Amino acid sequence: MPSQPTLSNKEWPLMRLLWEKSPQPAYDLITALSDQESWHANTIRTMLARLHKKGAVGIRPYKNLFLYYPLISEEECIAAESESFLQRVYGGALKPALLHFARSQKLTREEIRELKKVLDGKD
Amino acid sequence: MPSQPTLSNKEWPLMRLLWEKSPQPAYDLITALSDQESWHANTIRTMLARLHKKGAVGIRPYKNLFLYYPLISEEECIAAESESFLQRVYGGALKPALLHFARSQKLTREEIRELKKVLDGKD
DNA sequence: TGCCACTAACTACACATGTAGTATATTCAT
DNA sequence: ATGAATATACTACATGTGTAGTTAGTGGCA
């Protein structure tokens, strides 16, 4: 089995759209993304072609166009990228990473409680 | 102020060495890294040159060689990379990211307690 | 029925990155 | 003083990425 293709920076928003809803024609993705990210239509098509080439999305013909759908799961991608991030930035140490995120100011009280519940389950 | 230079994948291990101890001559870095990462000496020198060029490390002459030292702090780099990771992978949502890490199997009981203490402080 | 609009395919191009080889300058030991 | 070892500088090159222009096919409307 060929290892998971990895996603580049800008491929993530595209894949997120496909994970949310698929299959989708290029047109819909272009509409959504030219808006969200202000990319040129051809840029998005190029990225779709590359994603297809690297095995991240599949193509199915439909009428006179193609529908795109993900071939790799969001969970796997997130897991892989998280692991890579952990290695790169923290040399693989999970605890400091978690502490960093936990200390950041952006958690609401509610989220903190939720997180603690998960941790309780593991303790 | 020019925005923080960002570090590529392979630049992190180099910077980690410099953050641990600096200044250091190229030689020491090469010794450490050819071992840890099995890189060619010239590869490491090229990376040092690029890090210097992008303003991530400084150079100070010492005897017949150069000493390298970081110009950017580990904390800032980690913060920047963590934020970029969060945006890329989770679309900026901190909670799911934390949950993902917290659910991963690799935390020891001790680490879980420590983490909960940090969260308690914020609740 | 000929042209327009739209799809998809192909081409382009600069910059970053990983990975080194080559060349030049300096120095230390014999 | 000269040759070997080092240190630094410069060059090379394939691949990935961001960004888009150009070309060709085709179905539907005027």
PDB file of C-alpha atoms (C1' of nucleotides) in Angstrom:
ATOM      1  CA  MET A   1       0.000   0.000   0.000  1.00  0.00           C
ATOM      2  CA  PRO A   2       1.388   3.334  -1.050  1.00  0.00           C
ATOM      3  CA  SER A   3       1.697   5.593   1.952  1.00  0.00           C
ATOM      4  CA  GLN A   4      -0.884   8.308   2.356  1.00  0.00           C
ATOM      5  CA  PRO A   5      -0.294  11.214   0.061  1.00  0.00           C
ATOM      6  CA  THR A   6       0.430  14.285   2.134  1.00  0.00           C
ATOM      7  CA  LEU A   7      -1.427  17.518   1.579  1.00  0.00           C
ATOM      8  CA  SER A   8       0.247  20.828   0.980  1.00  0.00           C
ATOM      9  CA  ASN A   9      -0.869  23.935   2.800  1.00  0.00           C
ATOM     10  CA  LYS A  10      -3.327  25.167   0.264  1.00  0.00           C
ATOM     11  CA  GLU A  11      -4.714  21.766  -0.506  1.00  0.00           C
ATOM     12  CA  TRP A  12      -6.338  21.522   2.893  1.00  0.00           C
ATOM     13  CA  PRO A  13      -9.186  23.984   2.250  1.00  0.00           C
ATOM     14  CA  LEU A  14      -9.998  22.144  -0.945  1.00  0.00           C
ATOM     15  CA  MET A  15     -10.021  18.784   0.737  1.00  0.00           C
ATOM     16  CA  ARG A  16     -12.108  20.137   3.586  1.00  0.00           C
ATOM     17  CA  LEU A  17     -14.790  21.071   1.088  1.00  0.00           C
ATOM     18  CA  LEU A  18     -14.706  17.598  -0.388  1.00  0.00           C
ATOM     19  CA  TRP A  19     -14.813  15.934   2.996  1.00  0.00           C
ATOM     20  CA  GLU A  20     -17.844  17.992   3.858  1.00  0.00           C
ATOM     21  CA  LYS A  21     -19.693  17.099   0.716  1.00  0.00           C
ATOM     22  CA  SER A  22     -18.802  14.846  -2.161  1.00  0.00           C
ATOM     23  CA  PRO A  23     -18.807  14.274  -4.995  1.00  0.00           C
ATOM     24  CA  GLN A  24     -18.716  17.814  -6.253  1.00  0.00           C
ATOM     25  CA  PRO A  25     -18.007  19.261  -9.685  1.00  0.00           C
ATOM     26  CA  ALA A  26     -15.019  21.543 -10.066  1.00  0.00           C
ATOM     27  CA  TYR A  27     -17.402  24.388 -10.602  1.00  0.00           C
ATOM     28  CA  ASP A  28     -18.821  24.232  -7.084  1.00  0.00           C
ATOM     29  CA  LEU A  29     -15.391  24.035  -5.528  1.00  0.00           C
ATOM     30  CA  ILE A  30     -14.259  26.976  -7.593  1.00  0.00           C
ATOM     31  CA  THR A  31     -17.242  28.999  -6.519  1.00  0.00           C
ATOM     32  CA  ALA A  32     -16.702  28.235  -2.860  1.00  0.00           C
ATOM     33  CA  LEU A  33     -12.969  28.800  -2.925  1.00  0.00           C
ATOM     34  CA  SER A  34     -12.714  31.873  -5.115  1.00  0.00           C
ATOM     35  CA  ASP A  35     -14.876  33.317  -2.453  1.00  0.00           C
ATOM     36  CA  GLN A  36     -13.233  31.986   0.689  1.00  0.00           C
ATOM     37  CA  GLU A  37      -9.665  32.155  -0.482  1.00  0.00           C
ATOM     38  CA  SER A  38      -9.854  34.324  -3.575  1.00  0.00           C
ATOM     39  CA  TRP A  39      -8.086  31.906  -5.816  1.00  0.00           C
ATOM     40  CA  HIS A  40      -8.177  31.937  -9.567  1.00  0.00           C
ATOM     41  CA  ALA A  41     -10.333  29.259 -11.177  1.00  0.00           C
ATOM     42  CA  ASN A  42      -7.369  27.770 -13.003  1.00  0.00           C
ATOM     43  CA  THR A  43      -5.400  27.632  -9.812  1.00  0.00           C
ATOM     44  CA  ILE A  44      -8.084  25.497  -8.264  1.00  0.00           C
ATOM     45  CA  ARG A  45      -8.272  23.256 -11.313  1.00  0.00           C
ATOM     46  CA  THR A  46      -4.517  22.786 -11.209  1.00  0.00           C
ATOM     47  CA  MET A  47      -4.721  21.837  -7.576  1.00  0.00           C
ATOM     48  CA  LEU A  48      -7.507  19.379  -8.273  1.00  0.00           C
ATOM     49  CA  ALA A  49      -5.434  17.808 -11.020  1.00  0.00           C
ATOM     50  CA  ARG A  50      -2.479  17.490  -8.675  1.00  0.00           C
ATOM     51  CA  LEU A  51      -4.606  16.065  -5.913  1.00  0.00           C
ATOM     52  CA  HIS A  52      -5.887  13.532  -8.383  1.00  0.00           C
ATOM     53  CA  LYS A  53      -2.414  12.713  -9.570  1.00  0.00           C
ATOM     54  CA  LYS A  54      -1.182  12.140  -6.049  1.00  0.00           C
ATOM     55  CA  GLY A  55      -4.125   9.920  -5.295  1.00  0.00           C
ATOM     56  CA  ALA A  56      -5.914  12.148  -2.820  1.00  0.00           C
ATOM     57  CA  VAL A  57      -9.081  12.588  -4.840  1.00  0.00           C
ATOM     58  CA  GLY A  58     -10.950  10.470  -7.326  1.00  0.00           C
ATOM     59  CA  ILE A  59     -12.739  11.584 -10.467  1.00  0.00           C
ATOM     60  CA  ARG A  60     -16.025  10.318 -11.809  1.00  0.00           C
ATOM     61  CA  PRO A  61     -17.454  11.522 -15.138  1.00  0.00           C
ATOM     62  CA  TYR A  62     -20.933  12.939 -14.935  1.00  0.00           C
ATOM     63  CA  LYS A  63     -22.644  14.323 -17.998  1.00  0.00           C
ATOM     64  CA  ASN A  64     -20.186  16.644 -19.611  1.00  0.00           C
ATOM     65  CA  LEU A  65     -18.008  17.178 -16.573  1.00  0.00           C
ATOM     66  CA  PHE A  66     -16.211  15.475 -13.722  1.00  0.00           C
ATOM     67  CA  LEU A  67     -17.183  14.988 -10.156  1.00  0.00           C
ATOM     68  CA  TYR A  68     -14.454  14.920  -7.553  1.00  0.00           C
ATOM     69  CA  TYR A  69     -14.456  12.948  -4.326  1.00  0.00           C
ATOM     70  CA  PRO A  70     -11.867  12.286  -1.631  1.00  0.00           C
ATOM     71  CA  LEU A  71      -9.892   9.061  -1.681  1.00  0.00           C
ATOM     72  CA  ILE A  72      -8.291   9.649   1.667  1.00  0.00           C
ATOM     73  CA  SER A  73     -10.121  10.221   4.897  1.00  0.00           C
ATOM     74  CA  GLU A  74     -10.043  13.383   6.908  1.00  0.00           C
ATOM     75  CA  GLU A  75      -9.169  11.407  10.022  1.00  0.00           C
ATOM     76  CA  GLU A  76      -6.112   9.838   8.449  1.00  0.00           C
ATOM     77  CA  CYS A  77      -4.903  13.147   7.085  1.00  0.00           C
ATOM     78  CA  ILE A  78      -5.360  14.881  10.378  1.00  0.00           C
ATOM     79  CA  ALA A  79      -3.634  12.094  12.228  1.00  0.00           C
ATOM     80  CA  ALA A  80      -0.712  12.099   9.805  1.00  0.00           C
ATOM     81  CA  GLU A  81      -0.318  15.845   9.799  1.00  0.00           C
ATOM     82  CA  SER A  82      -0.637  16.045  13.552  1.00  0.00           C
ATOM     83  CA  GLU A  83       2.052  13.449  13.978  1.00  0.00           C
ATOM     84  CA  SER A  84       4.314  15.228  11.519  1.00  0.00           C
ATOM     85  CA  PHE A  85       3.728  18.500  13.313  1.00  0.00           C
ATOM     86  CA  LEU A  86       4.549  16.897  16.626  1.00  0.00           C
ATOM     87  CA  GLN A  87       7.798  15.511  15.274  1.00  0.00           C
ATOM     88  CA  ARG A  88       8.830  18.673  13.534  1.00  0.00           C
ATOM     89  CA  VAL A  89       8.052  21.194  16.213  1.00  0.00           C
ATOM     90  CA  TYR A  90       8.249  19.273  19.451  1.00  0.00           C
ATOM     91  CA  GLY A  91      10.591  16.510  18.419  1.00  0.00           C
ATOM     92  CA  GLY A  92       7.759  14.095  19.020  1.00  0.00           C
ATOM     93  CA  ALA A  93       6.955  15.069  22.582  1.00  0.00           C
ATOM     94  CA  LEU A  94       3.215  15.115  22.990  1.00  0.00           C
ATOM     95  CA  LYS A  95       3.007  16.652  26.423  1.00  0.00           C
ATOM     96  CA  PRO A  96       4.673  19.998  25.703  1.00  0.00           C
ATOM     97  CA  ALA A  97       2.536  20.334  22.619  1.00  0.00           C
ATOM     98  CA  LEU A  98      -0.619  19.799  24.559  1.00  0.00           C
ATOM     99  CA  LEU A  99       0.511  22.150  27.254  1.00  0.00           C
ATOM    100  CA  HIS A 100       1.212  24.802  24.679  1.00  0.00           C
ATOM    101  CA  PHE A 101      -2.231  24.526  23.194  1.00  0.00           C
ATOM    102  CA  ALA A 102      -3.915  24.257  26.541  1.00  0.00           C
ATOM    103  CA  ARG A 103      -2.198  27.386  27.783  1.00  0.00           C
ATOM    104  CA  SER A 104      -3.177  29.434  24.799  1.00  0.00           C
ATOM    105  CA  GLN A 105      -5.774  31.987  25.657  1.00  0.00           C
ATOM    106  CA  LYS A 106      -8.398  30.919  23.237  1.00  0.00           C
ATOM    107  CA  LEU A 107     -10.277  28.224  25.115  1.00  0.00           C
ATOM    108  CA  THR A 108     -13.648  29.012  26.531  1.00  0.00           C
ATOM    109  CA  ARG A 109     -14.637  27.786  29.949  1.00  0.00           C
ATOM    110  CA  GLU A 110     -17.013  25.378  28.293  1.00  0.00           C
ATOM    111  CA  GLU A 111     -14.302  23.905  26.097  1.00  0.00           C
ATOM    112  CA  ILE A 112     -12.021  23.516  29.048  1.00  0.00           C
ATOM    113  CA  ARG A 113     -14.635  21.510  30.858  1.00  0.00           C
ATOM    114  CA  GLU A 114     -15.183  19.331  27.849  1.00  0.00           C
ATOM    115  CA  LEU A 115     -11.502  18.702  27.517  1.00  0.00           C
ATOM    116  CA  LYS A 116     -11.195  17.807  31.142  1.00  0.00           C
ATOM    117  CA  LYS A 117     -13.952  15.306  30.737  1.00  0.00           C
ATOM    118  CA  VAL A 118     -11.986  13.563  28.006  1.00  0.00           C
ATOM    119  CA  LEU A 119      -8.960  13.501  30.233  1.00  0.00           C
ATOM    120  CA  ASP A 120     -10.985  12.150  33.106  1.00  0.00           C
ATOM    121  CA  GLY A 121     -12.014   9.285  30.959  1.00  0.00           C
ATOM    122  CA  LYS A 122      -8.370   8.416  30.451  1.00  0.00           C
ATOM    123  CA  ASP A 123      -7.145   8.854  33.975  1.00  0.00           C
TER     124      ASP A 123
ATOM    125  CA  MET B   1       9.561  44.622  11.402  1.00  0.00           C
ATOM    126  CA  PRO B   2       9.984  41.827   8.923  1.00  0.00           C
ATOM    127  CA  SER B   3       7.732  38.949   9.870  1.00  0.00           C
ATOM    128  CA  GLN B   4       9.328  35.942  11.486  1.00  0.00           C
ATOM    129  CA  PRO B   5      11.078  33.728   8.978  1.00  0.00           C
ATOM    130  CA  THR B   6       9.382  30.364   8.931  1.00  0.00           C
ATOM    131  CA  LEU B   7      11.331  27.169   9.283  1.00  0.00           C
ATOM    132  CA  SER B   8      11.158  24.313   6.847  1.00  0.00           C
ATOM    133  CA  ASN B   9      10.786  20.766   8.035  1.00  0.00           C
ATOM    134  CA  LYS B  10      14.418  19.888   8.167  1.00  0.00           C
ATOM    135  CA  GLU B  11      15.487  23.192   9.594  1.00  0.00           C
ATOM    136  CA  TRP B  12      13.834  22.435  12.905  1.00  0.00           C
ATOM    137  CA  PRO B  13      16.363  19.893  14.161  1.00  0.00           C
ATOM    138  CA  LEU B  14      19.142  22.325  13.359  1.00  0.00           C
ATOM    139  CA  MET B  15      17.449  25.171  15.156  1.00  0.00           C
ATOM    140  CA  ARG B  16      16.688  22.935  18.092  1.00  0.00           C
ATOM    141  CA  LEU B  17      20.397  22.326  18.530  1.00  0.00           C
ATOM    142  CA  LEU B  18      21.084  26.038  18.423  1.00  0.00           C
ATOM    143  CA  TRP B  19      18.320  26.816  20.859  1.00  0.00           C
ATOM    144  CA  GLU B  20      19.752  24.278  23.242  1.00  0.00           C
ATOM    145  CA  LYS B  21      23.230  25.670  23.058  1.00  0.00           C
ATOM    146  CA  SER B  22      24.672  28.635  21.241  1.00  0.00           C
ATOM    147  CA  PRO B  23      26.791  29.863  19.730  1.00  0.00           C
ATOM    148  CA  GLN B  24      28.123  26.757  18.080  1.00  0.00           C
ATOM    149  CA  PRO B  25      30.510  26.254  15.186  1.00  0.00           C
ATOM    150  CA  ALA B  26      29.222  24.504  12.108  1.00  0.00           C
ATOM    151  CA  TYR B  27      31.454  21.616  12.965  1.00  0.00           C
ATOM    152  CA  ASP B  28      29.585  20.762  16.145  1.00  0.00           C
ATOM    153  CA  LEU B  29      26.233  20.971  14.429  1.00  0.00           C
ATOM    154  CA  ILE B  30      27.494  18.749  11.666  1.00  0.00           C
ATOM    155  CA  THR B  31      28.746  16.210  14.143  1.00  0.00           C
ATOM    156  CA  ALA B  32      25.480  16.141  16.031  1.00  0.00           C
ATOM    157  CA  LEU B  33      23.288  16.027  12.958  1.00  0.00           C
ATOM    158  CA  SER B  34      25.173  13.620  10.756  1.00  0.00           C
ATOM    159  CA  ASP B  35      24.630  11.336  13.652  1.00  0.00           C
ATOM    160  CA  GLN B  36      21.004  12.073  14.515  1.00  0.00           C
ATOM    161  CA  GLU B  37      19.724  12.611  11.021  1.00  0.00           C
ATOM    162  CA  SER B  38      22.481  11.204   8.843  1.00  0.00           C
ATOM    163  CA  TRP B  39      22.885  14.284   6.739  1.00  0.00           C
ATOM    164  CA  HIS B  40      25.861  15.128   4.602  1.00  0.00           C
ATOM    165  CA  ALA B  41      28.138  17.853   5.989  1.00  0.00           C
ATOM    166  CA  ASN B  42      27.559  20.055   2.960  1.00  0.00           C
ATOM    167  CA  THR B  43      23.833  19.660   3.320  1.00  0.00           C
ATOM    168  CA  ILE B  44      24.032  21.033   6.811  1.00  0.00           C
ATOM    169  CA  ARG B  45      26.261  23.909   5.712  1.00  0.00           C
ATOM    170  CA  THR B  46      23.805  24.777   2.968  1.00  0.00           C
ATOM    171  CA  MET B  47      20.997  24.812   5.469  1.00  0.00           C
ATOM    172  CA  LEU B  48      22.974  27.013   7.798  1.00  0.00           C
ATOM    173  CA  ALA B  49      23.640  29.425   4.957  1.00  0.00           C
ATOM    174  CA  ARG B  50      19.964  29.516   4.103  1.00  0.00           C
ATOM    175  CA  LEU B  51      18.959  30.002   7.708  1.00  0.00           C
ATOM    176  CA  HIS B  52      21.377  32.875   7.875  1.00  0.00           C
ATOM    177  CA  LYS B  53      20.058  34.349   4.664  1.00  0.00           C
ATOM    178  CA  LYS B  54      16.489  34.199   5.891  1.00  0.00           C
ATOM    179  CA  GLY B  55      17.479  35.830   9.145  1.00  0.00           C
ATOM    180  CA  ALA B  56      16.896  32.898  11.435  1.00  0.00           C
ATOM    181  CA  VAL B  57      20.481  32.563  12.622  1.00  0.00           C
ATOM    182  CA  GLY B  58      23.333  34.983  13.134  1.00  0.00           C
ATOM    183  CA  ILE B  59      26.998  34.435  12.432  1.00  0.00           C
ATOM    184  CA  ARG B  60      29.916  35.615  14.489  1.00  0.00           C
ATOM    185  CA  PRO B  61      33.528  35.043  13.415  1.00  0.00           C
ATOM    186  CA  TYR B  62      35.662  33.253  15.939  1.00  0.00           C
ATOM    187  CA  LYS B  63      39.273  32.432  15.201  1.00  0.00           C
ATOM    188  CA  ASN B  64      39.304  30.840  11.823  1.00  0.00           C
ATOM    189  CA  LEU B  65      35.665  29.885  11.731  1.00  0.00           C
ATOM    190  CA  PHE B  66      32.137  31.065  12.333  1.00  0.00           C
ATOM    191  CA  LEU B  67      29.882  30.589  15.270  1.00  0.00           C
ATOM    192  CA  TYR B  68      26.174  30.342  14.684  1.00  0.00           C
ATOM    193  CA  TYR B  69      23.453  31.471  17.008  1.00  0.00           C
ATOM    194  CA  PRO B  70      19.664  31.775  16.743  1.00  0.00           C
ATOM    195  CA  LEU B  71      18.102  35.124  15.932  1.00  0.00           C
ATOM    196  CA  ILE B  72      14.587  33.942  16.509  1.00  0.00           C
ATOM    197  CA  SER B  73      13.284  32.403  19.682  1.00  0.00           C
ATOM    198  CA  GLU B  74      12.041  28.891  20.043  1.00  0.00           C
ATOM    199  CA  GLU B  75       8.860  30.148  21.671  1.00  0.00           C
ATOM    200  CA  GLU B  76       7.992  32.397  18.744  1.00  0.00           C
ATOM    201  CA  CYS B  77       8.697  29.678  16.227  1.00  0.00           C
ATOM    202  CA  ILE B  78       6.648  27.169  18.098  1.00  0.00           C
ATOM    203  CA  ALA B  79       3.798  29.609  18.491  1.00  0.00           C
ATOM    204  CA  ALA B  80       3.871  30.523  14.812  1.00  0.00           C
ATOM    205  CA  GLU B  81       4.067  26.953  13.611  1.00  0.00           C
ATOM    206  CA  SER B  82       1.372  25.839  16.011  1.00  0.00           C
ATOM    207  CA  GLU B  83      -0.928  28.559  14.789  1.00  0.00           C
ATOM    208  CA  SER B  84      -0.219  27.698  11.178  1.00  0.00           C
ATOM    209  CA  PHE B  85      -0.856  24.034  11.920  1.00  0.00           C
ATOM    210  CA  LEU B  86      -4.121  24.896  13.592  1.00  0.00           C
ATOM    211  CA  GLN B  87      -5.261  26.929  10.617  1.00  0.00           C
ATOM    212  CA  ARG B  88      -4.182  24.413   8.044  1.00  0.00           C
ATOM    213  CA  VAL B  89      -5.478  21.260   9.609  1.00  0.00           C
ATOM    214  CA  TYR B  90      -8.320  22.332  11.822  1.00  0.00           C
ATOM    215  CA  GLY B  91      -9.323  25.511  10.054  1.00  0.00           C
ATOM    216  CA  GLY B  92      -8.307  27.361  13.189  1.00  0.00           C
ATOM    217  CA  ALA B  93     -10.446  25.478  15.670  1.00  0.00           C
ATOM    218  CA  LEU B  94      -8.437  24.882  18.787  1.00  0.00           C
ATOM    219  CA  LYS B  95     -10.773  22.553  20.599  1.00  0.00           C
ATOM    220  CA  PRO B  96     -10.852  19.716  18.065  1.00  0.00           C
ATOM    221  CA  ALA B  97      -7.101  19.888  17.835  1.00  0.00           C
ATOM    222  CA  LEU B  98      -6.709  19.559  21.544  1.00  0.00           C
ATOM    223  CA  LEU B  99      -9.222  16.773  21.691  1.00  0.00           C
ATOM    224  CA  HIS B 100      -7.368  14.923  18.995  1.00  0.00           C
ATOM    225  CA  PHE B 101      -4.096  15.135  20.861  1.00  0.00           C
ATOM    226  CA  ALA B 102      -5.688  14.399  24.185  1.00  0.00           C
ATOM    227  CA  ARG B 103      -7.364  11.283  22.843  1.00  0.00           C
ATOM    228  CA  SER B 104      -4.196   9.908  21.358  1.00  0.00           C
ATOM    229  CA  GLN B 105      -2.954   6.954  23.260  1.00  0.00           C
ATOM    230  CA  LYS B 106       0.426   8.242  24.134  1.00  0.00           C
ATOM    231  CA  LEU B 107      -0.156  10.173  27.322  1.00  0.00           C
ATOM    232  CA  THR B 108       0.930   8.684  30.582  1.00  0.00           C
ATOM    233  CA  ARG B 109      -1.236   8.938  33.629  1.00  0.00           C
ATOM    234  CA  GLU B 110       1.245  11.387  35.070  1.00  0.00           C
ATOM    235  CA  GLU B 111       1.080  13.649  32.031  1.00  0.00           C
ATOM    236  CA  ILE B 112      -2.682  13.577  32.100  1.00  0.00           C
ATOM    237  CA  ARG B 113      -2.672  14.788  35.664  1.00  0.00           C
ATOM    238  CA  GLU B 114      -0.267  17.552  34.834  1.00  0.00           C
ATOM    239  CA  LEU B 115      -2.368  18.662  31.949  1.00  0.00           C
ATOM    240  CA  LYS B 116      -5.477  18.689  34.057  1.00  0.00           C
ATOM    241  CA  LYS B 117      -3.747  20.886  36.543  1.00  0.00           C
ATOM    242  CA  VAL B 118      -3.039  23.434  33.841  1.00  0.00           C
ATOM    243  CA  LEU B 119      -6.659  23.324  32.800  1.00  0.00           C
ATOM    244  CA  ASP B 120      -7.799  23.704  36.390  1.00  0.00           C
ATOM    245  CA  GLY B 121      -5.818  26.868  36.607  1.00  0.00           C
ATOM    246  CA  LYS B 122      -7.800  28.236  33.696  1.00  0.00           C
ATOM    247  CA  ASP B 123     -11.255  27.135  34.715  1.00  0.00           C
TER     248      ASP B 123
ATOM    249  C1'  DT C   1     -25.514  25.903 -38.191  1.00  0.00           C
ATOM    250  C1'  DG C   2     -21.884  28.725 -36.582  1.00  0.00           C
ATOM    251  C1'  DC C   3     -20.304  30.871 -32.514  1.00  0.00           C
ATOM    252  C1'  DC C   4     -20.074  31.324 -27.485  1.00  0.00           C
ATOM    253  C1'  DA C   5     -19.318  29.677 -23.015  1.00  0.00           C
ATOM    254  C1'  DC C   6     -17.596  26.454 -20.316  1.00  0.00           C
ATOM    255  C1'  DT C   7     -14.843  22.161 -19.249  1.00  0.00           C
ATOM    256  C1'  DA C   8     -10.805  20.076 -19.078  1.00  0.00           C
ATOM    257  C1'  DA C   9      -5.862  19.521 -20.568  1.00  0.00           C
ATOM    258  C1'  DC C  10      -1.469  21.224 -21.178  1.00  0.00           C
ATOM    259  C1'  DT C  11       2.191  24.587 -20.470  1.00  0.00           C
ATOM    260  C1'  DA C  12       4.749  28.080 -17.795  1.00  0.00           C
ATOM    261  C1'  DC C  13       7.430  29.994 -14.307  1.00  0.00           C
ATOM    262  C1'  DA C  14       9.461  31.579  -9.998  1.00  0.00           C
ATOM    263  C1'  DC C  15      10.602  30.314  -5.506  1.00  0.00           C
ATOM    264  C1'  DA C  16      11.458  26.891  -1.673  1.00  0.00           C
ATOM    265  C1'  DT C  17      13.453  22.685  -0.288  1.00  0.00           C
ATOM    266  C1'  DG C  18      16.338  18.582   0.154  1.00  0.00           C
ATOM    267  C1'  DT C  19      20.471  17.051  -1.161  1.00  0.00           C
ATOM    268  C1'  DA C  20      25.054  17.486  -2.529  1.00  0.00           C
ATOM    269  C1'  DG C  21      29.314  18.405  -5.585  1.00  0.00           C
ATOM    270  C1'  DT C  22      33.140  21.698  -6.769  1.00  0.00           C
ATOM    271  C1'  DA C  23      36.229  25.382  -5.913  1.00  0.00           C
ATOM    272  C1'  DT C  24      38.786  28.454  -3.142  1.00  0.00           C
ATOM    273  C1'  DA C  25      41.020  30.058   1.015  1.00  0.00           C
ATOM    274  C1'  DT C  26      43.364  29.109   5.238  1.00  0.00           C
ATOM    275  C1'  DT C  27      46.039  26.630   8.430  1.00  0.00           C
ATOM    276  C1'  DC C  28      48.724  23.119  10.724  1.00  0.00           C
ATOM    277  C1'  DA C  29      52.073  19.681  10.737  1.00  0.00           C
ATOM    278  C1'  DT C  30      56.210  17.910   8.920  1.00  0.00           C
TER     279       DT C  30
ATOM    280  C1'  DA D   1      57.766  25.790   2.740  1.00  0.00           C
ATOM    281  C1'  DT D   2      54.618  22.564   0.895  1.00  0.00           C
ATOM    282  C1'  DG D   3      51.040  19.363   1.003  1.00  0.00           C
ATOM    283  C1'  DA D   4      47.017  17.598   3.563  1.00  0.00           C
ATOM    284  C1'  DA D   5      43.093  18.768   6.118  1.00  0.00           C
ATOM    285  C1'  DT D   6      39.494  22.194   7.089  1.00  0.00           C
ATOM    286  C1'  DA D   7      36.287  25.875   6.566  1.00  0.00           C
ATOM    287  C1'  DT D   8      33.633  28.569   3.807  1.00  0.00           C
ATOM    288  C1'  DA D   9      31.564  29.898  -0.664  1.00  0.00           C
ATOM    289  C1'  DC D  10      29.504  28.956  -4.885  1.00  0.00           C
ATOM    290  C1'  DT D  11      27.028  25.973  -8.047  1.00  0.00           C
ATOM    291  C1'  DA D  12      23.760  22.293  -9.308  1.00  0.00           C
ATOM    292  C1'  DC D  13      19.656  19.938  -9.829  1.00  0.00           C
ATOM    293  C1'  DA D  14      15.235  17.501  -9.182  1.00  0.00           C
ATOM    294  C1'  DT D  15      10.875  17.944  -6.990  1.00  0.00           C
ATOM    295  C1'  DG D  16       6.991  20.374  -4.815  1.00  0.00           C
ATOM    296  C1'  DT D  17       4.157  24.379  -4.562  1.00  0.00           C
ATOM    297  C1'  DG D  18       1.558  28.565  -5.599  1.00  0.00           C
ATOM    298  C1'  DT D  19      -0.176  30.798  -9.234  1.00  0.00           C
ATOM    299  C1'  DA D  20      -2.009  31.240 -13.627  1.00  0.00           C
ATOM    300  C1'  DG D  21      -2.022  31.584 -19.016  1.00  0.00           C
ATOM    301  C1'  DT D  22      -3.059  29.020 -23.380  1.00  0.00           C
ATOM    302  C1'  DT D  23      -5.247  25.542 -26.172  1.00  0.00           C
ATOM    303  C1'  DA D  24      -8.601  22.420 -27.572  1.00  0.00           C
ATOM    304  C1'  DG D  25     -13.013  20.030 -27.333  1.00  0.00           C
ATOM    305  C1'  DT D  26     -18.082  20.276 -27.073  1.00  0.00           C
ATOM    306  C1'  DG D  27     -22.852  21.145 -26.191  1.00  0.00           C
ATOM    307  C1'  DG D  28     -26.419  24.567 -26.454  1.00  0.00           C
ATOM    308  C1'  DC D  29     -28.362  28.954 -27.973  1.00  0.00           C
ATOM    309  C1'  DA D  30     -29.308  32.583 -31.378  1.00  0.00           C
TER     310       DA D  30
END
